[in-house]
Amino acid sequence: MHLDVMCAKLKNKFNVEAQLVEPRVPYRETIRGTAEAEGKHKKQTGGAGQFGVVQMRFEPLAEGDFEFVNSIVGGVVPKEYIPAVEKGTREALMRGVLAGYPMVGVKATLYDGKYHPVDSKEVAFKSAARLAYKAACVKASPALIEPIYRLEVLVPDEYMGEVIGDMNRRRGRVLGMNPAEDGQEIVAEAPLAEVFKYATDLRSMTQARGSFKMEFVRYEDVPANIAQKIIDQSKKDDEEDE
């Protein structure tokens, strides 16, 4: 409602049209298992070619978004190409294998590979790393995850039942209730995808007497049935863009 008013003011005062779109949930992807794959980039165009082969292992990372480990021994991949492998992997992680969301919580280990004394170049090893990432992560139990927020909702006593029921319908979990000056404080956690319009809905449920604040807590797996819908929509969007 407030945005509609602001858009009207922009139009009336400055003749500026503003288009409102639904906010997007910052989904992420991760892996739950371990998988290995080879990435091979070979290109010959008449002159000097491009050649690079990497063998990589991808596994869940306990803390952090990404860790790269170089386990090469014996120079099977010369040290000057190792940064290119890491860079190619980092670039590939920007697009997950399920729905195209950034991949996080991944440990990538380079443990073997091949090079050519003439044709090997950084670009070849970057490409090889991207190919290894895609081949391995589809086998490593990829998962779609979503941001979970903690909400502290202040409501008069007479609206407690309706507000709690509404929270349950939003896939929320009520963690507890505390007495407040003008009613009760409901402490809950819910997916961000379900609370984008919570301010408006809470106002309606409580006749403008309820208030809340929320903060990010963590990421959790999206339920399988909902994840599949998100994945299907992503594939549909990609097809329309082609």
PDB file of C-alpha atoms in Angstrom:
ATOM      1  CA  MET A   1       0.000   0.000   0.000  1.00  0.00           C
ATOM      2  CA  HIS A   2       2.792   2.424   0.913  1.00  0.00           C
ATOM      3  CA  LEU A   3       4.619   1.569  -2.307  1.00  0.00           C
ATOM      4  CA  ASP A   4       1.489   2.265  -4.334  1.00  0.00           C
ATOM      5  CA  VAL A   5       1.259   5.708  -2.737  1.00  0.00           C
ATOM      6  CA  MET A   6       4.922   6.424  -3.475  1.00  0.00           C
ATOM      7  CA  CYS A   7       4.510   5.329  -7.096  1.00  0.00           C
ATOM      8  CA  ALA A   8       1.532   7.647  -7.471  1.00  0.00           C
ATOM      9  CA  LYS A   9       3.574  10.550  -6.079  1.00  0.00           C
ATOM     10  CA  LEU A  10       6.413   9.826  -8.499  1.00  0.00           C
ATOM     11  CA  LYS A  11       3.952   9.841 -11.377  1.00  0.00           C
ATOM     12  CA  ASN A  12       2.132  13.007 -10.316  1.00  0.00           C
ATOM     13  CA  LYS A  13       5.151  15.053  -9.279  1.00  0.00           C
ATOM     14  CA  PHE A  14       7.891  13.898 -11.649  1.00  0.00           C
ATOM     15  CA  ASN A  15       5.954  12.057 -14.380  1.00  0.00           C
ATOM     16  CA  VAL A  16       8.030   8.948 -13.642  1.00  0.00           C
ATOM     17  CA  GLU A  17       6.480   5.533 -14.133  1.00  0.00           C
ATOM     18  CA  ALA A  18       7.540   2.879 -11.616  1.00  0.00           C
ATOM     19  CA  GLN A  19       6.918  -0.810 -12.134  1.00  0.00           C
ATOM     20  CA  LEU A  20       6.420  -2.965  -9.037  1.00  0.00           C
ATOM     21  CA  VAL A  21       7.549  -6.586  -9.100  1.00  0.00           C
ATOM     22  CA  GLU A  22       7.364  -9.332  -6.511  1.00  0.00           C
ATOM     23  CA  PRO A  23      10.563  -9.601  -4.424  1.00  0.00           C
ATOM     24  CA  ARG A  24      12.665 -12.675  -5.151  1.00  0.00           C
ATOM     25  CA  VAL A  25      13.676 -15.162  -2.499  1.00  0.00           C
ATOM     26  CA  PRO A  26      17.484 -15.563  -2.325  1.00  0.00           C
ATOM     27  CA  TYR A  27      17.437 -19.345  -2.621  1.00  0.00           C
ATOM     28  CA  ARG A  28      20.755 -21.177  -2.621  1.00  0.00           C
ATOM     29  CA  GLU A  29      21.877 -24.652  -3.615  1.00  0.00           C
ATOM     30  CA  THR A  30      24.239 -27.040  -1.864  1.00  0.00           C
ATOM     31  CA  ILE A  31      25.282 -30.694  -1.933  1.00  0.00           C
ATOM     32  CA  ARG A  32      24.641 -33.395   0.667  1.00  0.00           C
ATOM     33  CA  GLY A  33      26.958 -36.068  -0.732  1.00  0.00           C
ATOM     34  CA  THR A  34      30.399 -36.527  -2.275  1.00  0.00           C
ATOM     35  CA  ALA A  35      31.156 -37.121  -5.939  1.00  0.00           C
ATOM     36  CA  GLU A  36      34.125 -37.067  -8.292  1.00  0.00           C
ATOM     37  CA  ALA A  37      34.301 -36.187 -11.967  1.00  0.00           C
ATOM     38  CA  GLU A  38      36.683 -35.424 -14.786  1.00  0.00           C
ATOM     39  CA  GLY A  39      36.576 -32.194 -16.707  1.00  0.00           C
ATOM     40  CA  LYS A  40      38.269 -32.177 -20.095  1.00  0.00           C
ATOM     41  CA  HIS A  41      38.671 -29.187 -22.389  1.00  0.00           C
ATOM     42  CA  LYS A  42      40.253 -29.874 -25.768  1.00  0.00           C
ATOM     43  CA  LYS A  43      40.058 -27.508 -28.715  1.00  0.00           C
ATOM     44  CA  GLN A  44      42.043 -27.471 -31.934  1.00  0.00           C
ATOM     45  CA  THR A  45      41.638 -24.634 -34.425  1.00  0.00           C
ATOM     46  CA  GLY A  46      44.508 -25.116 -36.846  1.00  0.00           C
ATOM     47  CA  GLY A  47      47.198 -23.329 -34.860  1.00  0.00           C
ATOM     48  CA  ALA A  48      47.945 -23.720 -31.184  1.00  0.00           C
ATOM     49  CA  GLY A  49      45.157 -25.595 -29.441  1.00  0.00           C
ATOM     50  CA  GLN A  50      43.656 -25.570 -25.966  1.00  0.00           C
ATOM     51  CA  PHE A  51      44.042 -28.541 -23.656  1.00  0.00           C
ATOM     52  CA  GLY A  52      43.370 -29.137 -19.984  1.00  0.00           C
ATOM     53  CA  VAL A  53      42.101 -32.072 -17.931  1.00  0.00           C
ATOM     54  CA  VAL A  54      41.209 -32.059 -14.238  1.00  0.00           C
ATOM     55  CA  GLN A  55      40.010 -34.712 -11.822  1.00  0.00           C
ATOM     56  CA  MET A  56      38.072 -33.144  -8.960  1.00  0.00           C
ATOM     57  CA  ARG A  57      36.168 -34.185  -5.859  1.00  0.00           C
ATOM     58  CA  PHE A  58      33.220 -32.176  -4.520  1.00  0.00           C
ATOM     59  CA  GLU A  59      31.884 -32.663  -0.987  1.00  0.00           C
ATOM     60  CA  PRO A  60      29.877 -30.763   1.655  1.00  0.00           C
ATOM     61  CA  LEU A  61      31.715 -28.043   3.571  1.00  0.00           C
ATOM     62  CA  ALA A  62      30.893 -27.825   7.280  1.00  0.00           C
ATOM     63  CA  GLU A  63      31.429 -24.059   7.545  1.00  0.00           C
ATOM     64  CA  GLY A  64      31.667 -21.341   4.929  1.00  0.00           C
ATOM     65  CA  ASP A  65      30.547 -21.099   1.325  1.00  0.00           C
ATOM     66  CA  PHE A  66      33.527 -22.548  -0.544  1.00  0.00           C
ATOM     67  CA  GLU A  67      36.931 -24.116  -0.009  1.00  0.00           C
ATOM     68  CA  PHE A  68      39.394 -25.100  -2.721  1.00  0.00           C
ATOM     69  CA  VAL A  69      42.079 -27.695  -2.015  1.00  0.00           C
ATOM     70  CA  ASN A  70      45.033 -28.395  -4.288  1.00  0.00           C
ATOM     71  CA  SER A  71      46.143 -32.011  -3.819  1.00  0.00           C
ATOM     72  CA  ILE A  72      48.190 -32.273  -6.998  1.00  0.00           C
ATOM     73  CA  VAL A  73      51.502 -34.127  -6.654  1.00  0.00           C
ATOM     74  CA  GLY A  74      54.197 -34.674  -9.237  1.00  0.00           C
ATOM     75  CA  GLY A  75      53.245 -31.687 -11.371  1.00  0.00           C
ATOM     76  CA  VAL A  76      50.539 -33.489 -13.385  1.00  0.00           C
ATOM     77  CA  VAL A  77      48.865 -30.073 -13.424  1.00  0.00           C
ATOM     78  CA  PRO A  78      51.575 -27.372 -13.394  1.00  0.00           C
ATOM     79  CA  LYS A  79      51.300 -24.913 -10.521  1.00  0.00           C
ATOM     80  CA  GLU A  80      50.754 -21.970 -12.871  1.00  0.00           C
ATOM     81  CA  TYR A  81      47.386 -23.465 -13.879  1.00  0.00           C
ATOM     82  CA  ILE A  82      46.094 -24.171 -10.360  1.00  0.00           C
ATOM     83  CA  PRO A  83      44.659 -20.631  -9.883  1.00  0.00           C
ATOM     84  CA  ALA A  84      42.759 -21.035 -13.166  1.00  0.00           C
ATOM     85  CA  VAL A  85      41.165 -24.246 -11.874  1.00  0.00           C
ATOM     86  CA  GLU A  86      40.080 -22.493  -8.678  1.00  0.00           C
ATOM     87  CA  LYS A  87      38.766 -19.482 -10.597  1.00  0.00           C
ATOM     88  CA  GLY A  88      36.820 -21.677 -13.004  1.00  0.00           C
ATOM     89  CA  THR A  89      35.275 -23.530 -10.072  1.00  0.00           C
ATOM     90  CA  ARG A  90      34.301 -20.311  -8.292  1.00  0.00           C
ATOM     91  CA  GLU A  91      32.671 -18.996 -11.458  1.00  0.00           C
ATOM     92  CA  ALA A  92      30.765 -22.246 -11.958  1.00  0.00           C
ATOM     93  CA  LEU A  93      29.441 -22.121  -8.377  1.00  0.00           C
ATOM     94  CA  MET A  94      27.517 -18.961  -9.238  1.00  0.00           C
ATOM     95  CA  ARG A  95      24.982 -21.166 -10.999  1.00  0.00           C
ATOM     96  CA  GLY A  96      23.706 -24.291  -9.273  1.00  0.00           C
ATOM     97  CA  VAL A  97      22.790 -27.524 -11.017  1.00  0.00           C
ATOM     98  CA  LEU A  98      19.137 -27.637  -9.892  1.00  0.00           C
ATOM     99  CA  ALA A  99      17.554 -24.236 -10.465  1.00  0.00           C
ATOM    100  CA  GLY A 100      20.483 -21.968 -11.256  1.00  0.00           C
ATOM    101  CA  TYR A 101      20.842 -20.427  -7.784  1.00  0.00           C
ATOM    102  CA  PRO A 102      24.347 -19.917  -6.329  1.00  0.00           C
ATOM    103  CA  MET A 103      25.931 -23.042  -4.880  1.00  0.00           C
ATOM    104  CA  VAL A 104      27.261 -22.780  -1.304  1.00  0.00           C
ATOM    105  CA  GLY A 105      28.781 -25.057   1.319  1.00  0.00           C
ATOM    106  CA  VAL A 106      31.081 -26.847  -1.122  1.00  0.00           C
ATOM    107  CA  LYS A 107      34.634 -28.161  -0.763  1.00  0.00           C
ATOM    108  CA  ALA A 108      36.374 -28.781  -4.096  1.00  0.00           C
ATOM    109  CA  THR A 109      39.567 -30.820  -4.265  1.00  0.00           C
ATOM    110  CA  LEU A 110      41.781 -30.986  -7.347  1.00  0.00           C
ATOM    111  CA  TYR A 111      43.656 -34.290  -7.103  1.00  0.00           C
ATOM    112  CA  ASP A 112      44.701 -35.239 -10.652  1.00  0.00           C
ATOM    113  CA  GLY A 113      44.798 -34.011 -14.216  1.00  0.00           C
ATOM    114  CA  LYS A 114      46.716 -33.747 -17.472  1.00  0.00           C
ATOM    115  CA  TYR A 115      48.346 -30.978 -19.460  1.00  0.00           C
ATOM    116  CA  HIS A 116      50.060 -30.449 -22.809  1.00  0.00           C
ATOM    117  CA  PRO A 117      53.391 -28.603 -22.940  1.00  0.00           C
ATOM    118  CA  VAL A 118      52.251 -26.519 -25.931  1.00  0.00           C
ATOM    119  CA  ASP A 119      48.451 -26.417 -25.973  1.00  0.00           C
ATOM    120  CA  SER A 120      47.651 -26.030 -22.273  1.00  0.00           C
ATOM    121  CA  LYS A 121      46.408 -22.585 -21.290  1.00  0.00           C
ATOM    122  CA  GLU A 122      44.628 -21.020 -18.320  1.00  0.00           C
ATOM    123  CA  VAL A 123      41.353 -20.771 -20.243  1.00  0.00           C
ATOM    124  CA  ALA A 124      41.437 -24.525 -20.891  1.00  0.00           C
ATOM    125  CA  PHE A 125      41.796 -25.354 -17.196  1.00  0.00           C
ATOM    126  CA  LYS A 126      39.063 -22.880 -16.236  1.00  0.00           C
ATOM    127  CA  SER A 127      36.724 -24.590 -18.668  1.00  0.00           C
ATOM    128  CA  ALA A 128      37.763 -28.050 -17.472  1.00  0.00           C
ATOM    129  CA  ALA A 129      36.995 -27.072 -13.870  1.00  0.00           C
ATOM    130  CA  ARG A 130      33.510 -25.892 -14.840  1.00  0.00           C
ATOM    131  CA  LEU A 131      32.839 -29.177 -16.622  1.00  0.00           C
ATOM    132  CA  ALA A 132      34.028 -31.200 -13.617  1.00  0.00           C
ATOM    133  CA  TYR A 133      31.803 -29.150 -11.305  1.00  0.00           C
ATOM    134  CA  LYS A 134      28.681 -29.759 -13.371  1.00  0.00           C
ATOM    135  CA  ALA A 135      29.371 -33.469 -13.810  1.00  0.00           C
ATOM    136  CA  ALA A 136      30.128 -34.081 -10.128  1.00  0.00           C
ATOM    137  CA  CYS A 137      27.509 -31.962  -8.392  1.00  0.00           C
ATOM    138  CA  VAL A 138      24.548 -33.557 -10.152  1.00  0.00           C
ATOM    139  CA  LYS A 139      25.736 -36.833  -8.565  1.00  0.00           C
ATOM    140  CA  ALA A 140      26.403 -35.347  -5.106  1.00  0.00           C
ATOM    141  CA  SER A 141      22.789 -35.172  -3.867  1.00  0.00           C
ATOM    142  CA  PRO A 142      22.201 -31.488  -4.688  1.00  0.00           C
ATOM    143  CA  ALA A 143      19.619 -29.673  -2.566  1.00  0.00           C
ATOM    144  CA  LEU A 144      17.719 -26.402  -2.790  1.00  0.00           C
ATOM    145  CA  ILE A 145      17.845 -24.371   0.432  1.00  0.00           C
ATOM    146  CA  GLU A 146      15.915 -21.304   1.595  1.00  0.00           C
ATOM    147  CA  PRO A 147      16.448 -18.528   4.172  1.00  0.00           C
ATOM    148  CA  ILE A 148      14.713 -18.975   7.526  1.00  0.00           C
ATOM    149  CA  TYR A 149      13.829 -15.939   9.650  1.00  0.00           C
ATOM    150  CA  ARG A 150      13.080 -15.538  13.352  1.00  0.00           C
ATOM    151  CA  LEU A 151       9.981 -13.461  14.037  1.00  0.00           C
ATOM    152  CA  GLU A 152       8.928 -11.781  17.272  1.00  0.00           C
ATOM    153  CA  VAL A 153       5.256 -10.851  16.947  1.00  0.00           C
ATOM    154  CA  LEU A 154       3.425  -8.664  19.477  1.00  0.00           C
ATOM    155  CA  VAL A 155      -0.356  -9.165  19.466  1.00  0.00           C
ATOM    156  CA  PRO A 156      -3.285  -8.519  21.812  1.00  0.00           C
ATOM    157  CA  ASP A 157      -4.536 -11.650  23.585  1.00  0.00           C
ATOM    158  CA  GLU A 158      -7.752 -11.873  21.565  1.00  0.00           C
ATOM    159  CA  TYR A 159      -5.843 -12.367  18.295  1.00  0.00           C
ATOM    160  CA  MET A 160      -3.438 -15.044  19.536  1.00  0.00           C
ATOM    161  CA  GLY A 161      -5.267 -18.011  18.017  1.00  0.00           C
ATOM    162  CA  GLU A 162      -5.651 -16.457  14.590  1.00  0.00           C
ATOM    163  CA  VAL A 163      -2.035 -15.272  14.430  1.00  0.00           C
ATOM    164  CA  ILE A 164      -0.650 -18.666  15.504  1.00  0.00           C
ATOM    165  CA  GLY A 165      -2.875 -20.477  13.007  1.00  0.00           C
ATOM    166  CA  ASP A 166      -1.705 -18.138  10.271  1.00  0.00           C
ATOM    167  CA  MET A 167       1.930 -18.767  11.206  1.00  0.00           C
ATOM    168  CA  ASN A 168       1.404 -22.524  10.904  1.00  0.00           C
ATOM    169  CA  ARG A 169      -0.079 -22.051   7.437  1.00  0.00           C
ATOM    170  CA  ARG A 170       3.094 -20.198   6.451  1.00  0.00           C
ATOM    171  CA  ARG A 171       5.212 -23.273   7.254  1.00  0.00           C
ATOM    172  CA  GLY A 172       6.229 -21.484  10.429  1.00  0.00           C
ATOM    173  CA  ARG A 173       7.240 -23.017  13.762  1.00  0.00           C
ATOM    174  CA  VAL A 174       6.114 -21.360  16.972  1.00  0.00           C
ATOM    175  CA  LEU A 175       9.039 -21.539  19.414  1.00  0.00           C
ATOM    176  CA  GLY A 176       7.370 -19.943  22.402  1.00  0.00           C
ATOM    177  CA  MET A 177       5.214 -17.183  23.847  1.00  0.00           C
ATOM    178  CA  ASN A 178       6.062 -14.478  26.358  1.00  0.00           C
ATOM    179  CA  PRO A 179       3.782 -12.098  28.267  1.00  0.00           C
ATOM    180  CA  ALA A 180       3.949  -8.553  26.920  1.00  0.00           C
ATOM    181  CA  GLU A 181       2.599  -5.220  28.109  1.00  0.00           C
ATOM    182  CA  ASP A 182      -0.410  -5.214  25.798  1.00  0.00           C
ATOM    183  CA  GLY A 183      -0.806  -8.913  25.066  1.00  0.00           C
ATOM    184  CA  GLN A 184       1.602 -11.657  24.073  1.00  0.00           C
ATOM    185  CA  GLU A 185       4.869 -11.963  22.212  1.00  0.00           C
ATOM    186  CA  ILE A 186       4.920 -14.918  19.817  1.00  0.00           C
ATOM    187  CA  VAL A 187       8.400 -16.152  18.909  1.00  0.00           C
ATOM    188  CA  ALA A 188       8.505 -18.148  15.693  1.00  0.00           C
ATOM    189  CA  GLU A 189      10.614 -19.137  12.712  1.00  0.00           C
ATOM    190  CA  ALA A 190       9.378 -19.146   9.133  1.00  0.00           C
ATOM    191  CA  PRO A 191      10.743 -19.236   5.575  1.00  0.00           C
ATOM    192  CA  LEU A 192      11.274 -15.819   4.021  1.00  0.00           C
ATOM    193  CA  ALA A 193       9.203 -16.945   1.032  1.00  0.00           C
ATOM    194  CA  GLU A 194       6.140 -17.106   3.284  1.00  0.00           C
ATOM    195  CA  VAL A 195       6.461 -13.750   5.082  1.00  0.00           C
ATOM    196  CA  PHE A 196       7.057 -11.200   2.324  1.00  0.00           C
ATOM    197  CA  LYS A 197       3.600  -9.681   2.899  1.00  0.00           C
ATOM    198  CA  TYR A 198       3.408 -10.381   6.610  1.00  0.00           C
ATOM    199  CA  ALA A 199       3.225  -6.722   7.636  1.00  0.00           C
ATOM    200  CA  THR A 200       0.036  -6.204   5.631  1.00  0.00           C
ATOM    201  CA  ASP A 201      -1.492  -9.520   6.691  1.00  0.00           C
ATOM    202  CA  LEU A 202      -0.732  -9.005  10.386  1.00  0.00           C
ATOM    203  CA  ARG A 203      -2.249  -5.553  10.239  1.00  0.00           C
ATOM    204  CA  SER A 204      -5.417  -7.034   8.760  1.00  0.00           C
ATOM    205  CA  MET A 205      -5.605  -9.880  11.304  1.00  0.00           C
ATOM    206  CA  THR A 206      -5.180  -7.613  14.330  1.00  0.00           C
ATOM    207  CA  GLN A 207      -6.969  -4.463  13.154  1.00  0.00           C
ATOM    208  CA  ALA A 208      -3.594  -2.701  13.027  1.00  0.00           C
ATOM    209  CA  ARG A 209      -2.818  -3.545  16.667  1.00  0.00           C
ATOM    210  CA  GLY A 210      -0.106  -6.123  15.976  1.00  0.00           C
ATOM    211  CA  SER A 211       3.564  -5.508  15.239  1.00  0.00           C
ATOM    212  CA  PHE A 212       6.609  -7.629  14.559  1.00  0.00           C
ATOM    213  CA  LYS A 213      10.316  -7.677  13.843  1.00  0.00           C
ATOM    214  CA  MET A 214      12.351 -10.353  12.138  1.00  0.00           C
ATOM    215  CA  GLU A 215      15.948 -11.333  11.446  1.00  0.00           C
ATOM    216  CA  PHE A 216      17.762 -13.926   9.362  1.00  0.00           C
ATOM    217  CA  VAL A 217      18.719 -17.146  11.181  1.00  0.00           C
ATOM    218  CA  ARG A 218      19.975 -19.781   8.716  1.00  0.00           C
ATOM    219  CA  TYR A 219      19.285 -21.709   5.530  1.00  0.00           C
ATOM    220  CA  GLU A 220      17.274 -24.953   5.484  1.00  0.00           C
ATOM    221  CA  ASP A 221      16.264 -27.465   2.824  1.00  0.00           C
ATOM    222  CA  VAL A 222      13.160 -26.516   0.874  1.00  0.00           C
ATOM    223  CA  PRO A 223      10.465 -29.235   1.227  1.00  0.00           C
ATOM    224  CA  ALA A 224      10.644 -31.608  -1.732  1.00  0.00           C
ATOM    225  CA  ASN A 225       7.242 -30.748  -3.227  1.00  0.00           C
ATOM    226  CA  ILE A 226       7.938 -27.006  -3.098  1.00  0.00           C
ATOM    227  CA  ALA A 227      11.518 -27.422  -4.338  1.00  0.00           C
ATOM    228  CA  GLN A 228      10.291 -29.300  -7.398  1.00  0.00           C
ATOM    229  CA  LYS A 229       7.940 -26.446  -8.300  1.00  0.00           C
ATOM    230  CA  ILE A 230      10.805 -23.943  -8.022  1.00  0.00           C
ATOM    231  CA  ILE A 231      13.066 -26.141 -10.156  1.00  0.00           C
ATOM    232  CA  ASP A 232      10.358 -26.633 -12.792  1.00  0.00           C
ATOM    233  CA  GLN A 233       9.685 -22.885 -12.940  1.00  0.00           C
ATOM    234  CA  SER A 234      13.399 -22.173 -13.325  1.00  0.00           C
ATOM    235  CA  LYS A 235      13.638 -24.587 -16.254  1.00  0.00           C
ATOM    236  CA  LYS A 236      10.577 -22.991 -17.833  1.00  0.00           C
ATOM    237  CA  ASP A 237      12.079 -19.514 -17.456  1.00  0.00           C
ATOM    238  CA  ASP A 238      15.339 -20.701 -19.044  1.00  0.00           C
ATOM    239  CA  GLU A 239      13.442 -22.146 -22.002  1.00  0.00           C
ATOM    240  CA  GLU A 240      11.560 -18.883 -22.508  1.00  0.00           C
ATOM    241  CA  ASP A 241      14.824 -16.912 -22.454  1.00  0.00           C
ATOM    242  CA  GLU A 242      16.366 -19.066 -25.180  1.00  0.00           C
TER     243      GLU A 242
END
